[in-house]
Tab-separated table of C-alpha atoms and ligand atoms in Angstrom:
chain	number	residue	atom	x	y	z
B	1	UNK	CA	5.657	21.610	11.059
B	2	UNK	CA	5.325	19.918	7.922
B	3	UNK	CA	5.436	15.805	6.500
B	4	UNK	CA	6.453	15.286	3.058
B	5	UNK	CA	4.437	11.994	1.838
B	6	UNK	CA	5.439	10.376	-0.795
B	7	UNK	CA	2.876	8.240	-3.356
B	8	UNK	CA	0.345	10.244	-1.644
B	9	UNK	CA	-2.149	10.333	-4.718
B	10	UNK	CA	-2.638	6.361	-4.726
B	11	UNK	CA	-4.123	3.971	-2.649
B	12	UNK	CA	-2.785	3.861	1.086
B	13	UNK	CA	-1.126	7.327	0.524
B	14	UNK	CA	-4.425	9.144	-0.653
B	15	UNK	CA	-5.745	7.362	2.700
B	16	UNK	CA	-2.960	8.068	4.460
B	17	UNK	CA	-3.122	12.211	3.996
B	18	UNK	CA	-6.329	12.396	4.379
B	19	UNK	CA	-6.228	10.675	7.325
B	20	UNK	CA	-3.431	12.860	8.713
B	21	UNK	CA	-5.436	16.067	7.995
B	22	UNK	CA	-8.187	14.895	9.887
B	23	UNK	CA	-6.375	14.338	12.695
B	24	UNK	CA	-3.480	16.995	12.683
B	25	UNK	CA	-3.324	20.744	11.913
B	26	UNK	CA	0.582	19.643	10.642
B	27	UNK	CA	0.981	20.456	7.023
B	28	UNK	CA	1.131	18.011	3.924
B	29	UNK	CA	3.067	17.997	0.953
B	30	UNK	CA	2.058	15.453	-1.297
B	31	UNK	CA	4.548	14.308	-4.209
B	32	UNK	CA	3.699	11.818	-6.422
B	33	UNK	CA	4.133	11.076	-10.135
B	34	UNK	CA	0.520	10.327	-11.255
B	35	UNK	CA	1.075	7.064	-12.851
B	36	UNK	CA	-1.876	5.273	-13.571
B	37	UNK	CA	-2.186	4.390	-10.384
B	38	UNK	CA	-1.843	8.226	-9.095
B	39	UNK	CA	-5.367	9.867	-8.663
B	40	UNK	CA	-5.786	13.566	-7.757
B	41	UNK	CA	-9.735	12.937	-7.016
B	42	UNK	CA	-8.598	10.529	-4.305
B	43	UNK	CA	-7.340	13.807	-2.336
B	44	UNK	CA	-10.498	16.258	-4.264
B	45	UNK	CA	-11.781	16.753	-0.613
B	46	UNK	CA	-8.547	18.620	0.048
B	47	UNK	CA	-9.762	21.433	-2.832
B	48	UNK	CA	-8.383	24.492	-1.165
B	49	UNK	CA	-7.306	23.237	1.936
B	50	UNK	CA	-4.054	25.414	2.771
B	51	UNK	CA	-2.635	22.547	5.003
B	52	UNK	CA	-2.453	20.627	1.810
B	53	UNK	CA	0.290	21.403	-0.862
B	54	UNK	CA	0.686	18.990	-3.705
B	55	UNK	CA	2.996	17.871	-5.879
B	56	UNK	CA	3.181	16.698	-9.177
B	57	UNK	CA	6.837	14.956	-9.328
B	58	UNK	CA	9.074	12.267	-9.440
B	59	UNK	CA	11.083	10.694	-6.517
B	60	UNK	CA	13.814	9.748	-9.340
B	61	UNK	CA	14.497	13.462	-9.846
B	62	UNK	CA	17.379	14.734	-7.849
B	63	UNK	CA	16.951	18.218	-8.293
B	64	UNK	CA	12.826	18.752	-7.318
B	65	UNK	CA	13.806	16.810	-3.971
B	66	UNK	CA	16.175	18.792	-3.224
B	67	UNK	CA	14.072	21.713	-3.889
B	68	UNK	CA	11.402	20.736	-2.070
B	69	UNK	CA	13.291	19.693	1.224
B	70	UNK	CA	14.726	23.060	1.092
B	71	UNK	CA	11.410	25.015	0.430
B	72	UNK	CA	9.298	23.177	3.299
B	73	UNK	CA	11.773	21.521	5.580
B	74	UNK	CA	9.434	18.614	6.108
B	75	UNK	CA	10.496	17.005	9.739
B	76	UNK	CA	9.450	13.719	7.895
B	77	UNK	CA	9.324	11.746	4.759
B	78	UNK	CA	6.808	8.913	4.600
B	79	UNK	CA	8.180	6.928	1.617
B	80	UNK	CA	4.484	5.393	-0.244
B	81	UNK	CA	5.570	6.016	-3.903
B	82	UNK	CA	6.071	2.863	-5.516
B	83	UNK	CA	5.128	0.578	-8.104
B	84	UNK	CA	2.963	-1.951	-6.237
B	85	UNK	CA	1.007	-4.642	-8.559
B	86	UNK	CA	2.920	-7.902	-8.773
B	87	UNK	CA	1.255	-8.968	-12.211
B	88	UNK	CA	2.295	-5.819	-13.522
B	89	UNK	CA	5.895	-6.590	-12.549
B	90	UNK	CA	5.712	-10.048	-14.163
B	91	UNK	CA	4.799	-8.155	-17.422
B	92	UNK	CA	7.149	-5.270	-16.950
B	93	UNK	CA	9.676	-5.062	-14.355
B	94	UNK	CA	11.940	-2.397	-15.457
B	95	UNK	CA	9.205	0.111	-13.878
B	96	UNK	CA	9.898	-1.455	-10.567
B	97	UNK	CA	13.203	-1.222	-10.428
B	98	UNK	CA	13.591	2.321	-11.713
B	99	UNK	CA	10.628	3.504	-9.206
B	100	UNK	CA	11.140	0.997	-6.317
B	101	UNK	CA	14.762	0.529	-5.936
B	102	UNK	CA	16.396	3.705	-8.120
B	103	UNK	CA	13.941	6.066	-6.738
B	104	UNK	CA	13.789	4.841	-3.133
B	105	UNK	CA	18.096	5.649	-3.646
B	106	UNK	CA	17.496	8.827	-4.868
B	107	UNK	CA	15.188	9.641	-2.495
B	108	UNK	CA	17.566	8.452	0.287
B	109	UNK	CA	20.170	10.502	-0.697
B	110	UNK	CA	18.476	13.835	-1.077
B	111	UNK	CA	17.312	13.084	2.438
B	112	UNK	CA	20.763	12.507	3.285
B	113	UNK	CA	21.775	16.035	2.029
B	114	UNK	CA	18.879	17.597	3.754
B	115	UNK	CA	19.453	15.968	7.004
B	116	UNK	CA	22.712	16.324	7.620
B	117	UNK	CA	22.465	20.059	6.534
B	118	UNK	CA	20.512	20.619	9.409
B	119	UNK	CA	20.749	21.409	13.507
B	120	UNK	CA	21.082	18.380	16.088
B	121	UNK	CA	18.129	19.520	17.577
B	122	UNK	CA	15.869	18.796	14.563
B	123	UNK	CA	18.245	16.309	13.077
B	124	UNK	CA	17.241	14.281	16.091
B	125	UNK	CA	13.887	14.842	15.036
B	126	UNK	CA	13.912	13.905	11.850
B	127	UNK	CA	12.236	10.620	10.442
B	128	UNK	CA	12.329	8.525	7.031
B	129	UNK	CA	9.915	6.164	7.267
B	130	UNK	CA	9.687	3.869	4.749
B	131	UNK	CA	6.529	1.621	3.767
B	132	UNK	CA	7.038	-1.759	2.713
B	133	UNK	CA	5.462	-5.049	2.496
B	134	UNK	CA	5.053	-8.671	3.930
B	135	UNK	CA	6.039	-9.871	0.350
B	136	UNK	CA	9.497	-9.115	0.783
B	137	UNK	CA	9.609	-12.123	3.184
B	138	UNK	CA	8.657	-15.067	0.553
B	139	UNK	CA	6.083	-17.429	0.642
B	140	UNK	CA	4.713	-19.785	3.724
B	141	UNK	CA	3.972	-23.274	4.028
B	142	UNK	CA	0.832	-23.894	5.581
B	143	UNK	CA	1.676	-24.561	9.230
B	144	UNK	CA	4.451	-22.406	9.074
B	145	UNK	CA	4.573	-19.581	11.707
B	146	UNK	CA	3.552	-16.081	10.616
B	147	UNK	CA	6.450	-13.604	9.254
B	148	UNK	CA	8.316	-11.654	12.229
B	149	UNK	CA	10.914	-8.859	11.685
B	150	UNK	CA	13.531	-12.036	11.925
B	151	UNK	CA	12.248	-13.787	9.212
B	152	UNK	CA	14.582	-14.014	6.290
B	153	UNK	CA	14.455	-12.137	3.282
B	154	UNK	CA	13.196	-14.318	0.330
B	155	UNK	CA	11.371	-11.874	-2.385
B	156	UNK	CA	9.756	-14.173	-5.043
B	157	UNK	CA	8.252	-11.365	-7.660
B	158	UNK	CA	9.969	-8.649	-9.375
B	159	UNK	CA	7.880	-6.515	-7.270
B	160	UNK	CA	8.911	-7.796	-3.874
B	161	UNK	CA	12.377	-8.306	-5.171
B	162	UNK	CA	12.126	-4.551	-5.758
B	163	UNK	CA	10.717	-3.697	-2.633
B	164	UNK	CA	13.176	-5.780	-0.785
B	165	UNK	CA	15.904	-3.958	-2.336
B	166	UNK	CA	15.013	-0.621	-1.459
B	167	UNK	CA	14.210	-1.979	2.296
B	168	UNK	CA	17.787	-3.127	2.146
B	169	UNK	CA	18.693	0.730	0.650
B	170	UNK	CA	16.952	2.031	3.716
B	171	UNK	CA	18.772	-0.231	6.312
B	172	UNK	CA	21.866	0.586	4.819
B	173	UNK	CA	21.416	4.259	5.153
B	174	UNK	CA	20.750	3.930	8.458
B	175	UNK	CA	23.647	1.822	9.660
B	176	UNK	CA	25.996	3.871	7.459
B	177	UNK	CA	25.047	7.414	7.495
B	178	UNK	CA	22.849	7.403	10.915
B	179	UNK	CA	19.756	8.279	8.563
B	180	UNK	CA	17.253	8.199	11.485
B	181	UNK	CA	15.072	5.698	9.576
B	182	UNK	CA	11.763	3.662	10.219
B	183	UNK	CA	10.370	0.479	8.229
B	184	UNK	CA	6.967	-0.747	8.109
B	185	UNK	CA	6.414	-4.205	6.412
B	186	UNK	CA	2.196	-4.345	6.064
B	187	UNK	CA	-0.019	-7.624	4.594
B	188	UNK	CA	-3.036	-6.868	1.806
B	189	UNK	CA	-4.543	-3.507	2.634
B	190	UNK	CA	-8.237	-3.316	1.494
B	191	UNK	CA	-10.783	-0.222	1.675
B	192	UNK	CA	-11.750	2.668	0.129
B	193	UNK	CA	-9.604	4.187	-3.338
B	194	UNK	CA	-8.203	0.755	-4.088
B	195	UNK	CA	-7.211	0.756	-7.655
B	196	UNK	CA	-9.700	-1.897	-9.351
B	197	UNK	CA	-6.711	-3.922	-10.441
B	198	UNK	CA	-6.061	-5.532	-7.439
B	199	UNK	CA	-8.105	-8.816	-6.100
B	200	UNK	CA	-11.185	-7.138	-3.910
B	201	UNK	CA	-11.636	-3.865	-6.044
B	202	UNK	CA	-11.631	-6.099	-9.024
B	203	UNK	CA	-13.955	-8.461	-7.547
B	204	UNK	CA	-16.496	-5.613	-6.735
B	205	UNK	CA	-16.007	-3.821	-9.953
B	206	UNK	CA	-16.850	-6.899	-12.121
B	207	UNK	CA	-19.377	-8.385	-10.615
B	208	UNK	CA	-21.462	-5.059	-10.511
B	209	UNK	CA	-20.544	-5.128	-14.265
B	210	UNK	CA	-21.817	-9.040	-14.427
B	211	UNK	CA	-18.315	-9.718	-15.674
B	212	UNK	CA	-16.218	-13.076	-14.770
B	213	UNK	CA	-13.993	-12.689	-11.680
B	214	UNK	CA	-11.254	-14.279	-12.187
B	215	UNK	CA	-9.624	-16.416	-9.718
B	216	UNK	CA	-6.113	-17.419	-10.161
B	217	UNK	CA	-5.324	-21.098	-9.966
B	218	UNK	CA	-6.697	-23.072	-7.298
B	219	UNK	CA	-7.951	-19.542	-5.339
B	220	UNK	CA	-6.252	-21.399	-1.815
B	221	UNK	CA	-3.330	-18.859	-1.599
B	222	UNK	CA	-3.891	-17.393	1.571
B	223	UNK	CA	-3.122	-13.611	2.363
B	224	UNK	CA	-3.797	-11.761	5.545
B	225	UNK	CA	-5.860	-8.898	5.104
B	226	UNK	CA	-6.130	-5.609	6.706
B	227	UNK	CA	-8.177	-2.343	6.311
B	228	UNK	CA	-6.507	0.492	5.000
B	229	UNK	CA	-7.345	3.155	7.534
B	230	UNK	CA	-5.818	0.451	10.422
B	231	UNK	CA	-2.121	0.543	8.370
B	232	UNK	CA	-2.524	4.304	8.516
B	233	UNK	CA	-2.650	4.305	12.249
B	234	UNK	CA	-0.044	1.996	12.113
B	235	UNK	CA	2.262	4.373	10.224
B	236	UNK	CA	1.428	7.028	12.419
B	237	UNK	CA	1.941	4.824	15.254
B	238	UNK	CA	5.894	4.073	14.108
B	239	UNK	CA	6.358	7.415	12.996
B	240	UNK	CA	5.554	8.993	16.609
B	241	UNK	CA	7.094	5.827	18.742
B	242	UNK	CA	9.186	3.896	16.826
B	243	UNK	CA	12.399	2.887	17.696
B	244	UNK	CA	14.716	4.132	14.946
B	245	UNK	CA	16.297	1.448	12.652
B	246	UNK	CA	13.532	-0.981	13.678
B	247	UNK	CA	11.289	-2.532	11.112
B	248	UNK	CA	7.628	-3.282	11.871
B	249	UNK	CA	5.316	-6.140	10.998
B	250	UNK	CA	1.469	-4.895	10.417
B	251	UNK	CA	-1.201	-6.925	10.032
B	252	UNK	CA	-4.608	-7.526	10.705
B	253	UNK	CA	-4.607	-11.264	11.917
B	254	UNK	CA	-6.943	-12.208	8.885
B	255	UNK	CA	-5.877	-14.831	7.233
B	256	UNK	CA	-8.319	-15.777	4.000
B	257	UNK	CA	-7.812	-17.727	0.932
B	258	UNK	CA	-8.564	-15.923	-2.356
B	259	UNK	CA	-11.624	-17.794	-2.690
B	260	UNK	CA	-12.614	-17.049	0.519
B	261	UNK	CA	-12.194	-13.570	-0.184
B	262	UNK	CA	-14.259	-13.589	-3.696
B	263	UNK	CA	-17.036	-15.613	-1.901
B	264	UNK	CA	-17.671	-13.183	0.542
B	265	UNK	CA	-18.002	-10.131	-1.441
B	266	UNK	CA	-20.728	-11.636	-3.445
B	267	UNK	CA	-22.528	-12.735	-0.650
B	268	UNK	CA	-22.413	-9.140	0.761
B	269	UNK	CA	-22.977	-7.850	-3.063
B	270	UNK	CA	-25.705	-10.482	-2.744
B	271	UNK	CA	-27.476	-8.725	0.532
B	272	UNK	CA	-26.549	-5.144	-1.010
B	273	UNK	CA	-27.265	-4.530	-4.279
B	274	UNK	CA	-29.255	-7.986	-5.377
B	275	UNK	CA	-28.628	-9.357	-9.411
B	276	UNK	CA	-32.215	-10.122	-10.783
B	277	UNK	CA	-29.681	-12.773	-12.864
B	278	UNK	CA	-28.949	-14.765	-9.713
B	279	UNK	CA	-26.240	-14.945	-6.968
B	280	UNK	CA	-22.867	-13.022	-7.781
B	281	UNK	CA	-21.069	-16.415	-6.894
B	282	UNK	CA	-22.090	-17.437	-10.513
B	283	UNK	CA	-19.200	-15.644	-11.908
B	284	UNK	CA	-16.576	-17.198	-10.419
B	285	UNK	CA	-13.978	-18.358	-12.912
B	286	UNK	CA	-11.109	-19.883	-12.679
B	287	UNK	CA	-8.059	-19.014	-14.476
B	288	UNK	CA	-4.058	-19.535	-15.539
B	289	UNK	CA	-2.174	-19.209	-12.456
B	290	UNK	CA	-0.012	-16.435	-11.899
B	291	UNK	CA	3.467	-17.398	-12.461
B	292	UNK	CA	5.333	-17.778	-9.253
B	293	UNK	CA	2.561	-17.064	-7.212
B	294	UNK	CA	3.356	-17.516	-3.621
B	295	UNK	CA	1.056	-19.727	-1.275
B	296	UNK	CA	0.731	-17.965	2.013
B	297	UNK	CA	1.200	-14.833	3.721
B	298	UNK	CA	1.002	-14.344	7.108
B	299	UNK	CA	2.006	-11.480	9.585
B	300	UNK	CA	2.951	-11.522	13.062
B	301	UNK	CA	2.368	-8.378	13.990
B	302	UNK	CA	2.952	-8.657	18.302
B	303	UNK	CA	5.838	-6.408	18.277
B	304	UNK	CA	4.322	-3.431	17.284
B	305	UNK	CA	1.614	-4.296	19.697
B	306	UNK	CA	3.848	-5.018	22.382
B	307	UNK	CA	6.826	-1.821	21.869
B	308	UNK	CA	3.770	0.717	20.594
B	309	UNK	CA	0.428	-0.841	21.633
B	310	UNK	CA	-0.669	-0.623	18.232
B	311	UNK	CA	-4.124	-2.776	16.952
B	312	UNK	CA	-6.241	-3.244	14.030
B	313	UNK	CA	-9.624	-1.851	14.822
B	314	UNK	CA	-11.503	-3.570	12.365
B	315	UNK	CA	-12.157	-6.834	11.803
B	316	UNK	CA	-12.076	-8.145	8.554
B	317	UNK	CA	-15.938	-8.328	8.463
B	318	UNK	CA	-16.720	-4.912	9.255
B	319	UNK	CA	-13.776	-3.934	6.938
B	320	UNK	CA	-15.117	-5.693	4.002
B	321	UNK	CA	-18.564	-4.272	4.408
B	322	UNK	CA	-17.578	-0.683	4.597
B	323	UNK	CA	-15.629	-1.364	1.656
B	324	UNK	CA	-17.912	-2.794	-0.576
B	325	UNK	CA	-20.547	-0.111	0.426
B	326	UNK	CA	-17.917	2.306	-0.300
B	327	UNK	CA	-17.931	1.261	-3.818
B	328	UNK	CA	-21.136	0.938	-4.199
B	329	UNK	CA	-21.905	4.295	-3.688
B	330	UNK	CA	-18.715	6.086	-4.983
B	331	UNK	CA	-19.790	4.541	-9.197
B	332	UNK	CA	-18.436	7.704	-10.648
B	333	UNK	CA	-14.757	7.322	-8.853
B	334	UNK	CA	-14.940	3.827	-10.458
B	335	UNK	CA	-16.014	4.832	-13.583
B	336	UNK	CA	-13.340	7.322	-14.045
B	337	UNK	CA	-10.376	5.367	-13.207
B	338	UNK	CA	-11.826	2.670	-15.445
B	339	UNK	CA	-9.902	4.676	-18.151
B	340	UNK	CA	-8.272	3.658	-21.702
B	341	UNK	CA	-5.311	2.736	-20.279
B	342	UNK	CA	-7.167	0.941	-17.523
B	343	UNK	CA	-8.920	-1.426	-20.409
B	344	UNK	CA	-5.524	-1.846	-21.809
B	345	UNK	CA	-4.264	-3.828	-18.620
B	346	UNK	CA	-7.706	-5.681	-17.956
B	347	UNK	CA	-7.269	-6.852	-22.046
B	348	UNK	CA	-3.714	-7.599	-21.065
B	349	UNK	CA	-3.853	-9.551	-18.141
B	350	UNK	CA	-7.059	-11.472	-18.804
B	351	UNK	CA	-7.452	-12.011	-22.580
G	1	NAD	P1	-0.539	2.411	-5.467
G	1	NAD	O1	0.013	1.728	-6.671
G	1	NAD	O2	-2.005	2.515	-5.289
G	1	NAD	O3	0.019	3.908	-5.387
G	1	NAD	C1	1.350	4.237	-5.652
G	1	NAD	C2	1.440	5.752	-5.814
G	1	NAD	O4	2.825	6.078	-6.066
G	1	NAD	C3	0.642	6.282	-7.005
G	1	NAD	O5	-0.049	7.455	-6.623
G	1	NAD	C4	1.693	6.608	-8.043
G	1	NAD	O6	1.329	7.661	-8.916
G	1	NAD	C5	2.875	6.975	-7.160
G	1	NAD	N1	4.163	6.786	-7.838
G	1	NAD	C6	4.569	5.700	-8.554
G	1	NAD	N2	5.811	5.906	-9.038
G	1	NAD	C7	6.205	7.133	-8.594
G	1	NAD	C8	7.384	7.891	-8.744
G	1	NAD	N3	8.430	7.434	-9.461
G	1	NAD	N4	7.475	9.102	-8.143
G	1	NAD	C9	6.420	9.576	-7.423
G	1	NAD	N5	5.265	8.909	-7.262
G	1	NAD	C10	5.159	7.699	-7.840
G	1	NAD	O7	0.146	1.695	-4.242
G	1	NAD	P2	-0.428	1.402	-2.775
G	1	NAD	O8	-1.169	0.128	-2.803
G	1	NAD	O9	-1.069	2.634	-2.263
G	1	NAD	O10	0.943	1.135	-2.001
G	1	NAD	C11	1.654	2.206	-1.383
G	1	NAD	C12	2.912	1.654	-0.734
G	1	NAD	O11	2.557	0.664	0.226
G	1	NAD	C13	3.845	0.948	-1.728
G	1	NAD	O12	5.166	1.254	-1.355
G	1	NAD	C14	3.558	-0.530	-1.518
G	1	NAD	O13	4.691	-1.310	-1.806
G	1	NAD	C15	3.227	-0.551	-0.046
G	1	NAD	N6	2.307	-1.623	0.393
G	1	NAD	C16	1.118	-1.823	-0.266
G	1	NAD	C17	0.237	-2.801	0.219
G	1	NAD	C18	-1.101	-3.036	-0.435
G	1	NAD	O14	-1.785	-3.991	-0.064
G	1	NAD	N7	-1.531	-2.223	-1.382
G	1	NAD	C19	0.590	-3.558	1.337
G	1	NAD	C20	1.818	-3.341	1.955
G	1	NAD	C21	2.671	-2.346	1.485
G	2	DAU	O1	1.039	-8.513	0.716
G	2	DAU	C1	1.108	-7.138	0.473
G	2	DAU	C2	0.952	-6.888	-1.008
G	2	DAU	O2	-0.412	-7.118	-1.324
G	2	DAU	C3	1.367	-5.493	-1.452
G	2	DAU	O3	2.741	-5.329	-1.210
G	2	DAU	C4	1.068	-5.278	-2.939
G	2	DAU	O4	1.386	-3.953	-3.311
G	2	DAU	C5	-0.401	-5.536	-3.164
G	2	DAU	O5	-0.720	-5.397	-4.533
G	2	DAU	C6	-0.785	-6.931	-2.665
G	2	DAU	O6	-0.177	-7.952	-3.503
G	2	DAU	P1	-0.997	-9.263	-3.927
G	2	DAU	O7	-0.370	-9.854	-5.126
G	2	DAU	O8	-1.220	-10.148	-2.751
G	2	DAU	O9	-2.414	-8.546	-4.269
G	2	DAU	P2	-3.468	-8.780	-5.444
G	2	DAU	O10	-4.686	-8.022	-5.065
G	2	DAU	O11	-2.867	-8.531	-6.787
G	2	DAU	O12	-3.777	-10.336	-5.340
G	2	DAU	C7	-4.257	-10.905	-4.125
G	2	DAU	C8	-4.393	-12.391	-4.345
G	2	DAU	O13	-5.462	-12.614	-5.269
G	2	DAU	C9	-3.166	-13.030	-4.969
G	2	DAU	O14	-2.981	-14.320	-4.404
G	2	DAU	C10	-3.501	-13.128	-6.436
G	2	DAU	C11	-5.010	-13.309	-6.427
G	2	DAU	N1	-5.720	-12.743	-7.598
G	2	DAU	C12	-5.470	-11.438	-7.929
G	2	DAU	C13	-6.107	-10.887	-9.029
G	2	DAU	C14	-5.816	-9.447	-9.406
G	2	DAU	C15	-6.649	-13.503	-8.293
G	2	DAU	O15	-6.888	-14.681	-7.951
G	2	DAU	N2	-7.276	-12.940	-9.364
G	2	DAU	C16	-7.034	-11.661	-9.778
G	2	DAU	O16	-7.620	-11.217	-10.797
């Protein structure tokens, strides 16, 4: 038996696989484009590892898909690949909608042709699961309730507007073809191969540097937060017991402001690796707002507790100290992802 995985050189996906392949003798094939945000070293420990096959590809091409569905006749696709940074899709969203929303369509329909090609028996079988975020849902108030899988859908980003549509792709499929299909929307993930773009790697990355961390605004937007390895279980969880057509709320019940967030990786930078300048909490800086940032997040995450009896294992403080010791004692990963084109943002975005 093999899963096709999608994305599976970034972030969650790179997680994601290797998790698998520690738990599961089923093999992996791995397609992803290698954006910047791709990274083969995030999967090096897989060097030679025959459950392991990886791909260097585009979901927006038709003709590799269908290729590749034929070659390995995966009995899943978990959908990752994506363009996923929201202040990259204030400066450019045409990426997002040619990855995000063309792709995920593409994508769709090459499982479509696969799928229906095949046997009841492992028709039945089959599973597109698609991974998707709490963003999609808008922003909170403050004493609003958490999202649930009712909540409306009111995308505020290019990203999440992006995202949203290709949730709406893969609900359509469903209801129209019968595309046995699964949807996950998940809060912040954290952990371990988290591009330094995004708040926490950022955070760790500049402060170790003595560079300003920049908070945006008023640093009171409040996201819920959850470790990386916990949405993998989650995935695995839907994959194996979810109902099909259902969407899923994940979260970790973690609700932080930003500030929150920065404050406590210095203090555990603080206990760590000491400055001989003086607390991390000195570089704190605030800065321009992001335009259209949204307030709140916050996932309510009992249904998947109550249909699959999933749980986060971690709590946010044991998740946040693995993951700052993971950086601290993975400098070379950091250094090389720290690339040209990774200056080029940073200059972009904070200039
Ligand atoms: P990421 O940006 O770290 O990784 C995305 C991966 O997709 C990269 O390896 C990239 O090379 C690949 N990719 C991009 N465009 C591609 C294309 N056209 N064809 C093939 N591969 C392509 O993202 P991430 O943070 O790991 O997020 C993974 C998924 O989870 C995304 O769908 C995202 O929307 C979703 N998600 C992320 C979070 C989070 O906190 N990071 C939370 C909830 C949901
Ligand atoms: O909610 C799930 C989403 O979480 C995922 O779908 C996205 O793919 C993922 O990138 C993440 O989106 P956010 O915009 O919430 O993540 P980011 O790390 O970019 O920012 C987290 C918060 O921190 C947000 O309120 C903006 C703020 N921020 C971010 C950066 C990069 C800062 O204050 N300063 C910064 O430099």
């Amino acid at each position: 038996m093999t899963i096709l995985v999608t994305g599976g050189a970034g972030f969650i996906g790179s997680n994601f696989v290797l998790d698998w392949l520690d738990q599961s003798q089923e093999k992996v094939v791995t397609l992803d484009a290698l954006t910047y945000a791709g990274n083969r070293e995030n999967l090096a420990r897989l060097k030679g590892d025959e459950r392991h096959h990886f791909v260097h590809g585009d979901i927006g091409d038709r003709a590799l898909l269908d290729q590749l569905l034929v070659t390995h006749r995966p009995r899943a696709i978990l959908h990752f690949a994506a363009e996923s940074h929201v202040d990259r899709s204030i400066h450019g969203p045409g990426a997002f909608i040619k990855t995000n929303v063309e792709g995920t369509f593409t994508l769709l329909e090459a499982a479509r042709a696969y799928w229906s090609g095949q046997a009841e028996a492992i028709k039945g079988d089959f599973r597109f699961l698609h991974v998707s975020t709490d963003e999609v849902y808008g922003s909170l108030a403050p004493n609003d309730p958490a999202f649930t899988e009712a909540h409306p859908y009111e995308p505020n980003s290019p990203y999440s507007a992006s995202k949203a549509a290709s949730d709406h792709l893969v609900r359509a499929w469903h209801h129209t073809y019968g595309l046995p299909v699964l949807t996950t929307n998940c809060s912040n993930n954290y952990g371990p191969f988290h591009f330094p773009e995004k708040l926490i790697p950022l955070m760790i990355v500049n402060a170790l540097a003595g560079k300003p961390l920049p908070v945006y605004g008023d640093g009171q937007q409040i996201r819920d937060w959850l470790y990386v390895k916990d949405h993998c279980s989650a995935i695995r969880t839907v994959l194996a017991q979810g109902r099909l057509g259902e969407t899923y709320n994940v979260g970790g019940w973690n609700e932080k402001a930003n500030i929150d967030i920065v404050r406590t990786v210095c203090a555990l930078l603080d206990e760590l690796r000491p400055s001989s300048d003086g607390p991390y909490a000195r570089l704190i800086t605030y800065v321009k707002d992001r335009p259209g940032h949204d307030r709140r997040y916050a996932i309510d995450a009992r249904k998947i507790e109550r249909e699959l009896g999933w749980r986060p294992a971690e709590t946010f403080e044991t998740g946040i100290r693995k993951t700052v010791q993971w950086y601290l004692d993975h400098p070379g990963w950091v250094a090389r992802v720290q690339s040209g084109a990774y200056r080029d943002w940073i200059e972009t975005q904070y200039a």
